[in-house]
PDB file of C-alpha atoms in Angstrom:
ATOM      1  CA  UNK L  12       0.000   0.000   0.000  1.00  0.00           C
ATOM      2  CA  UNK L  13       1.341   3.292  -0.902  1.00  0.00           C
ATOM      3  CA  UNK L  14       1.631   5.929   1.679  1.00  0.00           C
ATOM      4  CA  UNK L  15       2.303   9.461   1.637  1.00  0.00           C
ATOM      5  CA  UNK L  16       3.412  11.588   4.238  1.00  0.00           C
ATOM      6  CA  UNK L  17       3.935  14.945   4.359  1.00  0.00           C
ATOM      7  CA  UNK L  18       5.449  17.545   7.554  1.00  0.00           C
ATOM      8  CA  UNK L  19       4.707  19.360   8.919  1.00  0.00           C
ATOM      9  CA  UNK L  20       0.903  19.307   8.909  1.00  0.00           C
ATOM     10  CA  UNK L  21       0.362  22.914  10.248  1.00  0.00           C
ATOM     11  CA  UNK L  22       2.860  26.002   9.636  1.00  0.00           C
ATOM     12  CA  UNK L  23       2.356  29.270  10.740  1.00  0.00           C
ATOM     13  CA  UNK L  24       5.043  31.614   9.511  1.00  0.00           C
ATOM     14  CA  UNK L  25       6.002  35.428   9.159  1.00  0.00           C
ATOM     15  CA  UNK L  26       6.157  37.053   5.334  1.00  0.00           C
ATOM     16  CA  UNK L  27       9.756  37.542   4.163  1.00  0.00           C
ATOM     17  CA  UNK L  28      10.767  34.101   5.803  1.00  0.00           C
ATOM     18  CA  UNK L  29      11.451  30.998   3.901  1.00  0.00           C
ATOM     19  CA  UNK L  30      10.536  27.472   4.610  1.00  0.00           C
ATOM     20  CA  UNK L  31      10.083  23.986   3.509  1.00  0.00           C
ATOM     21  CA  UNK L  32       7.871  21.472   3.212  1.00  0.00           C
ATOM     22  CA  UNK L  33       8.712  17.424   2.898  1.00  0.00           C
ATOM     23  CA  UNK L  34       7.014  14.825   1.514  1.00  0.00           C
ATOM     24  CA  UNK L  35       8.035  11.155   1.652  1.00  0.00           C
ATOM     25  CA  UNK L  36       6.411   8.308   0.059  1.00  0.00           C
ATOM     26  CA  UNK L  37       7.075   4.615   0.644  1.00  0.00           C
ATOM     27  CA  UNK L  38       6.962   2.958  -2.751  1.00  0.00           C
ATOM     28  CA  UNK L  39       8.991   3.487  -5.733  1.00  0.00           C
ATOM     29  CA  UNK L  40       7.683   6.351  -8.014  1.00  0.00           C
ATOM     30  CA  UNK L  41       9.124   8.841 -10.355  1.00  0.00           C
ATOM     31  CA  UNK L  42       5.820  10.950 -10.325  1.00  0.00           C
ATOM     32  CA  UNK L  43       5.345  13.064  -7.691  1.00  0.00           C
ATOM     33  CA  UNK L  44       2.421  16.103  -7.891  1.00  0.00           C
ATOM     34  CA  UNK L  45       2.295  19.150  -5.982  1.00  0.00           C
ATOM     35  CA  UNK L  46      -1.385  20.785  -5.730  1.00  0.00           C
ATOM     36  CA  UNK L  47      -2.445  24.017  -3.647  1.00  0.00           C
ATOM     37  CA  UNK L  48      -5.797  24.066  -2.231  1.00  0.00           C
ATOM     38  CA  UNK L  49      -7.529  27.166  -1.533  1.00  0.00           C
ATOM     39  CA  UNK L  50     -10.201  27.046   1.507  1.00  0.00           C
ATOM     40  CA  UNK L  51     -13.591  25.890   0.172  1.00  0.00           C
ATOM     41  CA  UNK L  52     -11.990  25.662  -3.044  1.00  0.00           C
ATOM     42  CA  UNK L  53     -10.409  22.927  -5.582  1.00  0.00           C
ATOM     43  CA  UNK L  54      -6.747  22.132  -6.178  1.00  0.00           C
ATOM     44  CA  UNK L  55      -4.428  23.682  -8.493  1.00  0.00           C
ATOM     45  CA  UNK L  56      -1.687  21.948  -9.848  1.00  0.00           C
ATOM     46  CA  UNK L  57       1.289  23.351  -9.039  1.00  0.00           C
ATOM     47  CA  UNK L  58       4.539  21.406 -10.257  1.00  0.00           C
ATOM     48  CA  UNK L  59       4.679  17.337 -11.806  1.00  0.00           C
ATOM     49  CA  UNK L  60       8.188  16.162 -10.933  1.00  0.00           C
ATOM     50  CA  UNK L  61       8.900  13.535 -13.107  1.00  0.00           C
ATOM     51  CA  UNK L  62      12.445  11.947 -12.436  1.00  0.00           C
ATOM     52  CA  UNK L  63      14.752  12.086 -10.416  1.00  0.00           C
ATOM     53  CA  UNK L  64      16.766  15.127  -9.310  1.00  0.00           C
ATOM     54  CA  UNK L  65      13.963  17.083 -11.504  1.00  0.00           C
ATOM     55  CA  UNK L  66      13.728  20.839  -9.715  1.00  0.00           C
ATOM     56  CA  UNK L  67      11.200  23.214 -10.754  1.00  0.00           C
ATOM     57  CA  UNK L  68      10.065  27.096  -9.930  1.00  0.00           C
ATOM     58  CA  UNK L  69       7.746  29.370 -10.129  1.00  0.00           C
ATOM     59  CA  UNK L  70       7.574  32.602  -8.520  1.00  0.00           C
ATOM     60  CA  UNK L  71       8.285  32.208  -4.779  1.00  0.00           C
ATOM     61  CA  UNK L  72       7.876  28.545  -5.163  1.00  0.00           C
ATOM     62  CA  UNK L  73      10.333  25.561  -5.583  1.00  0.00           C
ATOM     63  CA  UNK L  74       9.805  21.786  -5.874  1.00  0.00           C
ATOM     64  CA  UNK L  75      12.269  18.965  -6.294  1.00  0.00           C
ATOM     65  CA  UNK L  76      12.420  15.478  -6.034  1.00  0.00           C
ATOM     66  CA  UNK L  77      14.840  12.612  -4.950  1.00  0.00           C
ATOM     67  CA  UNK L  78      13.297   9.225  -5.763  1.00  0.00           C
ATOM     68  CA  UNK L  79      15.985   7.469  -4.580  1.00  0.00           C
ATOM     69  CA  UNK L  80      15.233   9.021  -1.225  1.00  0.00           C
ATOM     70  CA  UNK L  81      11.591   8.895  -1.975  1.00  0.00           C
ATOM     71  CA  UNK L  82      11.171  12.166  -0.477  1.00  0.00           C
ATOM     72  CA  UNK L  83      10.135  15.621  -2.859  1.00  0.00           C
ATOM     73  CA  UNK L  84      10.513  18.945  -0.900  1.00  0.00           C
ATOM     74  CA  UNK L  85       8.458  22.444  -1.859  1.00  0.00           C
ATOM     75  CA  UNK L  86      10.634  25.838  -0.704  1.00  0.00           C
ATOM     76  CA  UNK L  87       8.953  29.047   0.103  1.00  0.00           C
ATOM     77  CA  UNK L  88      10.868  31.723  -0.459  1.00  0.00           C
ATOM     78  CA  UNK L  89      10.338  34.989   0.816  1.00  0.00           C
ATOM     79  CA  UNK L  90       6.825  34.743   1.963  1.00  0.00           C
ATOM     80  CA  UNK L  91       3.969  36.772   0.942  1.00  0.00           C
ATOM     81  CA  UNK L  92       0.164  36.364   2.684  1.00  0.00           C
ATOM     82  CA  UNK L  93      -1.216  35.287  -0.800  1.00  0.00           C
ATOM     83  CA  UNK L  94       0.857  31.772  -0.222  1.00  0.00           C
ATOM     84  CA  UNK L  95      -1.470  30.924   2.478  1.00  0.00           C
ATOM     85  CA  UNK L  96      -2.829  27.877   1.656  1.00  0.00           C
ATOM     86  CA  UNK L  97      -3.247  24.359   1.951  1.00  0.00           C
ATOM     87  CA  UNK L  98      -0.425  22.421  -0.059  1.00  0.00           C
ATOM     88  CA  UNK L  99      -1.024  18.665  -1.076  1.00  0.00           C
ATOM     89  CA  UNK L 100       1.923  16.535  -2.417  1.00  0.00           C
ATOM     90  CA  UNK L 101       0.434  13.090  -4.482  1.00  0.00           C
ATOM     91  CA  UNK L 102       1.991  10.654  -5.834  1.00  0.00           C
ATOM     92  CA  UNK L 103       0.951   7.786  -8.905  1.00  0.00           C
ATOM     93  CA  UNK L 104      -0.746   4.984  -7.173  1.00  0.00           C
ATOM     94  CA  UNK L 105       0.194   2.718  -9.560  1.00  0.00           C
ATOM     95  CA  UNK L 106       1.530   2.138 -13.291  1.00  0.00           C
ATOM     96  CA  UNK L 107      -1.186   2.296 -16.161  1.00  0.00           C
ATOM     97  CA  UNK L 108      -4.156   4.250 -15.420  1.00  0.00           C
ATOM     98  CA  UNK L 109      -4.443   5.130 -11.898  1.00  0.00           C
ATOM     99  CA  UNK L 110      -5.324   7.790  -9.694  1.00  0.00           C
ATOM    100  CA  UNK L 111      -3.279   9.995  -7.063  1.00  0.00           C
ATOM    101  CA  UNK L 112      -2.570   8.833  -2.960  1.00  0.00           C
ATOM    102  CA  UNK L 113      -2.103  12.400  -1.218  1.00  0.00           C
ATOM    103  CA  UNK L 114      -0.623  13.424   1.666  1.00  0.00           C
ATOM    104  CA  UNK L 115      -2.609  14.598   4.301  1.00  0.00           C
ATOM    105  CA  UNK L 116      -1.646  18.709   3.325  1.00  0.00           C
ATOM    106  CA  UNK L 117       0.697  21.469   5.219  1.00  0.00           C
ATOM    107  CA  UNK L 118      -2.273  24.343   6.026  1.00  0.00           C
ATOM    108  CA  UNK L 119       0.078  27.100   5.629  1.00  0.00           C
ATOM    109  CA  UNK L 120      -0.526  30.544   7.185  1.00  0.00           C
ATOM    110  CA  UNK L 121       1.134  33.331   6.344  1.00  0.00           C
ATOM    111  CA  UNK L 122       1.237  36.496   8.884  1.00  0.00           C
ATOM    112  CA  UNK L 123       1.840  39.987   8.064  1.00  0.00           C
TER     113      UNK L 123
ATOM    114  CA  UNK M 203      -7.951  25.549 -21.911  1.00  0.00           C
ATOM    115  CA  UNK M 204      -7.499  23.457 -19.074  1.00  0.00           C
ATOM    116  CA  UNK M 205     -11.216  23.912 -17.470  1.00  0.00           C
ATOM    117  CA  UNK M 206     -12.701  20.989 -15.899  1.00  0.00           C
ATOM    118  CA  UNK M 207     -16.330  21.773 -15.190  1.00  0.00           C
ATOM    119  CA  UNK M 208     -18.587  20.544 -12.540  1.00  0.00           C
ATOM    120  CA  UNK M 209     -22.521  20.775 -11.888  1.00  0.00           C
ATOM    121  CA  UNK M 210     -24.166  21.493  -9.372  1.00  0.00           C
ATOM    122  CA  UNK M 211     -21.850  23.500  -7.287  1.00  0.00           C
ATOM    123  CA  UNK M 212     -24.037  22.297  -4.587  1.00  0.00           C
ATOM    124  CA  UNK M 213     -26.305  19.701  -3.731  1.00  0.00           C
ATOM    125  CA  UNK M 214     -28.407  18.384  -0.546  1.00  0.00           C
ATOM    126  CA  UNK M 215     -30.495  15.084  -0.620  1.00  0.00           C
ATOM    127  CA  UNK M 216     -32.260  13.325   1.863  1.00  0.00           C
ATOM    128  CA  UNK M 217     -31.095   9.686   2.183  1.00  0.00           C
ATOM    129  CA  UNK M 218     -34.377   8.313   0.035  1.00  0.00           C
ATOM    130  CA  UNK M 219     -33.400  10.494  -3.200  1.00  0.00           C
ATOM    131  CA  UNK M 220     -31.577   9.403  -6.508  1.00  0.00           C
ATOM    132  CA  UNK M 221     -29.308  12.626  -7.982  1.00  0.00           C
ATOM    133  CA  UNK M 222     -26.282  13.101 -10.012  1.00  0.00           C
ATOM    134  CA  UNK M 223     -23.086  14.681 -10.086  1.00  0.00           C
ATOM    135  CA  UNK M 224     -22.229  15.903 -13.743  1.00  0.00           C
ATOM    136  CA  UNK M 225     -18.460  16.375 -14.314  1.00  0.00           C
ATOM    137  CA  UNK M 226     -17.067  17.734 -18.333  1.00  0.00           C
ATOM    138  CA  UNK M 227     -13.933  18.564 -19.816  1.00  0.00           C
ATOM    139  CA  UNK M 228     -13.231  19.458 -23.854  1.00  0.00           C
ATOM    140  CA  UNK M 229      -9.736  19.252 -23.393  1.00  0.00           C
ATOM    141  CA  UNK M 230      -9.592  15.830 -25.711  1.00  0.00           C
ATOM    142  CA  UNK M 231      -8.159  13.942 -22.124  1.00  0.00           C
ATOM    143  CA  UNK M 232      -8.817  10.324 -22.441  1.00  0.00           C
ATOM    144  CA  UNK M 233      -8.788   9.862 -18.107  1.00  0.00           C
ATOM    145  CA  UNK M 234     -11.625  10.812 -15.940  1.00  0.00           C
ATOM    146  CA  UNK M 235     -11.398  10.805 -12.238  1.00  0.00           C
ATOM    147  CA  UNK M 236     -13.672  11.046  -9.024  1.00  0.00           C
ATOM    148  CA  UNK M 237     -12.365  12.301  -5.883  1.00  0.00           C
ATOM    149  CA  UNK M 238     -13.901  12.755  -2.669  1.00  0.00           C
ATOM    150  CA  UNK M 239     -12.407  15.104   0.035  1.00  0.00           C
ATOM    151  CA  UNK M 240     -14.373  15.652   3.467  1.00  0.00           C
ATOM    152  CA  UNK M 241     -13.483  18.740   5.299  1.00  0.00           C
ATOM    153  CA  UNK M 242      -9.822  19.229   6.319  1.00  0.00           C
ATOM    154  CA  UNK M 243      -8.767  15.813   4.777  1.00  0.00           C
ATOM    155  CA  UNK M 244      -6.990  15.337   1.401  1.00  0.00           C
ATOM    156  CA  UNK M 245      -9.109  14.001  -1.591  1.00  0.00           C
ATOM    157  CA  UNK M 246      -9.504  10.388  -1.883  1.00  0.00           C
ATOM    158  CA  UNK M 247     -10.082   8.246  -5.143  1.00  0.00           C
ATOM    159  CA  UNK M 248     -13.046   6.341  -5.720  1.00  0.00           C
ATOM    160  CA  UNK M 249     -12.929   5.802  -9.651  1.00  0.00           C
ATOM    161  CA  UNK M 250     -10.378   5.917 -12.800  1.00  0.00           C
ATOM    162  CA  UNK M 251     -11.703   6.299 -16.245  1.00  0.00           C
ATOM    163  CA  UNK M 252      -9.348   5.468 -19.138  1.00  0.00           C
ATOM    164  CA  UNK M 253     -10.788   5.779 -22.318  1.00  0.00           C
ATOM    165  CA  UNK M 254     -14.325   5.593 -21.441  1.00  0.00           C
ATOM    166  CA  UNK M 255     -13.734   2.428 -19.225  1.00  0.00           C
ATOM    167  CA  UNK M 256     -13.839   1.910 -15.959  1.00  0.00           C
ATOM    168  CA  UNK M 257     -10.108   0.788 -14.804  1.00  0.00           C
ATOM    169  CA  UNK M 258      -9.966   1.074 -10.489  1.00  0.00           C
ATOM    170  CA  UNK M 259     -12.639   1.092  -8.459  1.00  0.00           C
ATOM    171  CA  UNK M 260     -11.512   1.906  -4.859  1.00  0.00           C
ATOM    172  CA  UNK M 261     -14.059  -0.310  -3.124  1.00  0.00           C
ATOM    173  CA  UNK M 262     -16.449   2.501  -3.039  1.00  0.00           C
ATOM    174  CA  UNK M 263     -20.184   1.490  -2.216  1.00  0.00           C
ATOM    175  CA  UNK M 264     -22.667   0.487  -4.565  1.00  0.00           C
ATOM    176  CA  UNK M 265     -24.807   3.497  -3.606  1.00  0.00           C
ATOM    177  CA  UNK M 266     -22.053   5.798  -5.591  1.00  0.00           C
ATOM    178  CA  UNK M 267     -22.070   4.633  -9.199  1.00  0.00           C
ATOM    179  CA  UNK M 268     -20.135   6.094 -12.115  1.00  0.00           C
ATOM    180  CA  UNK M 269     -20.821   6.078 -15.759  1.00  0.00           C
ATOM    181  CA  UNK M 270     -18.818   7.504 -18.479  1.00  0.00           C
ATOM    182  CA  UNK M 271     -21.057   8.321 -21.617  1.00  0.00           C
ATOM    183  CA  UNK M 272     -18.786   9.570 -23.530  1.00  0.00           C
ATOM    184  CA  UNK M 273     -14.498  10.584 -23.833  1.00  0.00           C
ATOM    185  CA  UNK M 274     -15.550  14.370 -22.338  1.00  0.00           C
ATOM    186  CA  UNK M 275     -18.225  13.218 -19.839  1.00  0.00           C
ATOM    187  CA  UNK M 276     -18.336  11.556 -16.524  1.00  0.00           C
ATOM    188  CA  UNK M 277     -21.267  11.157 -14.270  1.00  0.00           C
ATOM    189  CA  UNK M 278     -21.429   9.923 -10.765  1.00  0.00           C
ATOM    190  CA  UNK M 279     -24.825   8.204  -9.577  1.00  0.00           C
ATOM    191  CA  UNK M 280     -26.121   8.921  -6.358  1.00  0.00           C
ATOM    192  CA  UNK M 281     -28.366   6.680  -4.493  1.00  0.00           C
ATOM    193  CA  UNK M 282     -29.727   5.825  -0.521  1.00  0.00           C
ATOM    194  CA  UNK M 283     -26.698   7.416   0.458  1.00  0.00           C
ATOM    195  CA  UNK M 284     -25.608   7.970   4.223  1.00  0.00           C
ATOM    196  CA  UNK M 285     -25.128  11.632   5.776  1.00  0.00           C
ATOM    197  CA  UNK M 286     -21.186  10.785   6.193  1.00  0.00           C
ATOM    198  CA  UNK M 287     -21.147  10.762   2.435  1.00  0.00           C
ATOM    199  CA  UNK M 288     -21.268  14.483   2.454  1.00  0.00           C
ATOM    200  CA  UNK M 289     -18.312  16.031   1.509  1.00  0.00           C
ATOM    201  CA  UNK M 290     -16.528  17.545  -1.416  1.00  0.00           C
ATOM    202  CA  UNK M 291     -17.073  15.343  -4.474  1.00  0.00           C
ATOM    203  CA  UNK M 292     -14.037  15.941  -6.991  1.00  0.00           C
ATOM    204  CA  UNK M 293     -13.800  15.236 -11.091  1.00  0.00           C
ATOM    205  CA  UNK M 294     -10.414  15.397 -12.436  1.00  0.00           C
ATOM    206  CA  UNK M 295      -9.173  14.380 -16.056  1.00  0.00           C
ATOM    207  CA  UNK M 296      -5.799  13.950 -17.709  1.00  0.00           C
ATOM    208  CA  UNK M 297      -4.601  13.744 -21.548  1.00  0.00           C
ATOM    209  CA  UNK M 298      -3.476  10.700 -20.987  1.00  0.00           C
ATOM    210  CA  UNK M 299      -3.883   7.629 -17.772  1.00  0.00           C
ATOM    211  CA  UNK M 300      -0.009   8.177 -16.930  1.00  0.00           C
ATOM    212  CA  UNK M 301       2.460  10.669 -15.830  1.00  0.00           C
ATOM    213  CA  UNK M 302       0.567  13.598 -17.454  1.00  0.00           C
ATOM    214  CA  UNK M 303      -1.166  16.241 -14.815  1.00  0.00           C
ATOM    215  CA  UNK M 304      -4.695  15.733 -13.369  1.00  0.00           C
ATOM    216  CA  UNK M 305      -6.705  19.040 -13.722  1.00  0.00           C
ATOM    217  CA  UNK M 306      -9.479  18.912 -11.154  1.00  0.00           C
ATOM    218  CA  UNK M 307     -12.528  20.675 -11.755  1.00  0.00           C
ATOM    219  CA  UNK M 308     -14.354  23.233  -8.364  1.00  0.00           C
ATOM    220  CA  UNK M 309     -16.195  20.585  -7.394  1.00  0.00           C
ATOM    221  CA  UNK M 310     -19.837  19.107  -6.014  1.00  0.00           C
ATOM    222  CA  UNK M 311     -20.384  20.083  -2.301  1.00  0.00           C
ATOM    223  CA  UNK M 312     -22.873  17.558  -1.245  1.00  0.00           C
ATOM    224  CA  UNK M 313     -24.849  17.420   1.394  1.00  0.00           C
ATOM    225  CA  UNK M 314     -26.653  14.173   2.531  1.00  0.00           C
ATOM    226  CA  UNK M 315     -29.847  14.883   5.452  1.00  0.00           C
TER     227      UNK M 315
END
């Protein structure tokens, strides 16, 4: 069974500061899916990492991914209150046609 | 284009009613997902569509039942369901059943009396 964890659950952090985010999984996958989740809203995708040592960034935000540690990380840099969100990383359930396992989300706030 | 729409917005049924969720997307994707996501939890799968077939079905209950009538539909058929099926009922599609991205669509808030 595929898992998919993701810490911390709950940030609270100042703007201008940067942080991460980590998400391991337990079973081999090169596909690894960042989403941001709005409250009362649907997920945007963010970044699709798909191999290993793949790094990718946009704006403030930076995802990479280490399959070989099974782990993908998402930086914040410089934080700005419009970042406050909740952040999702998924991962491929399975080869062929198959849906995403998520991790349970960082809710990130963002203070002035 | 990468809009995945979703109808109603918002539904409530008493536990005796038979509705459905409508879910489209004209982006030519050939995979069709439904979601569910109660409050403060990440979204769950229930079904995989891959060219108009149904390919996983995560042992979801018999009440829920999907049906793909075309490649840029995807309905989900609600029936005697149970108040803790409320929740946040997700469509999502892809080009293709692989590595490419899953666009999810705003999504069915359903309430169950």
């Amino acid at each position: 069974e595929l898992k998919v964890e993701q810490n911390p659950l709950f940030l609270s952090m100042q703007e201008g500061k940067n942080y991460t985010i980590y998400c391991n999984y337990s079973t081999t996958s090169d596909r690894l899916y960042w989403y941001r989740q709005d409250p009362g809203k649907s997920l945007e995708s963010l970044f699709v990492l798909l191999s290993n040592g793949a790094v990718k960034q946009e704006g403030r935000l930076m995802a990479s991914l280490d399959t070989k540690a099974r782990l993908s990380t998402l930086h914040i840099t410089a934080a700005v209150h419009d970042l406050s969100a909740t952040y999702f990383c998924a991962v491929m359930y399975r080869g062929g046609a198959d849906g995403l396992t998520f991790g349970k989300g960082t809710h990130l706030i963002i203070q002035p | 284009d990468t809009e995945v729409t979703q109808t109603p917005k918002h539904l409530v049924m008493g536990m005796t009613n038979k509705k459905s969720l409508k879910c489209e997307q004209h982006m030519g994707h050939r995979a069709m997902y439904w979601y569910k996501q109660k409050a403060k939890k990440p979204p769950e799968l229930m079904f995989v569509y891959s060219y108009e077939k149904l390919s996983i079905n995560e042992s979801v209950p018999s009440r829920f039942s999907p049906e793909c009538p075309n490649s840029s539909l995807l309905n989900l058929h609600l029936h005697a369901l149970q108040p803790e099926d409320s929740a946040l009922y997700l469509c999502a599609s892809s080009r293709g059943p692989t590595t490419d991205t899953q666009y999810f669509g705003p999504g069915t808030r359903l309430t169950v009396l």
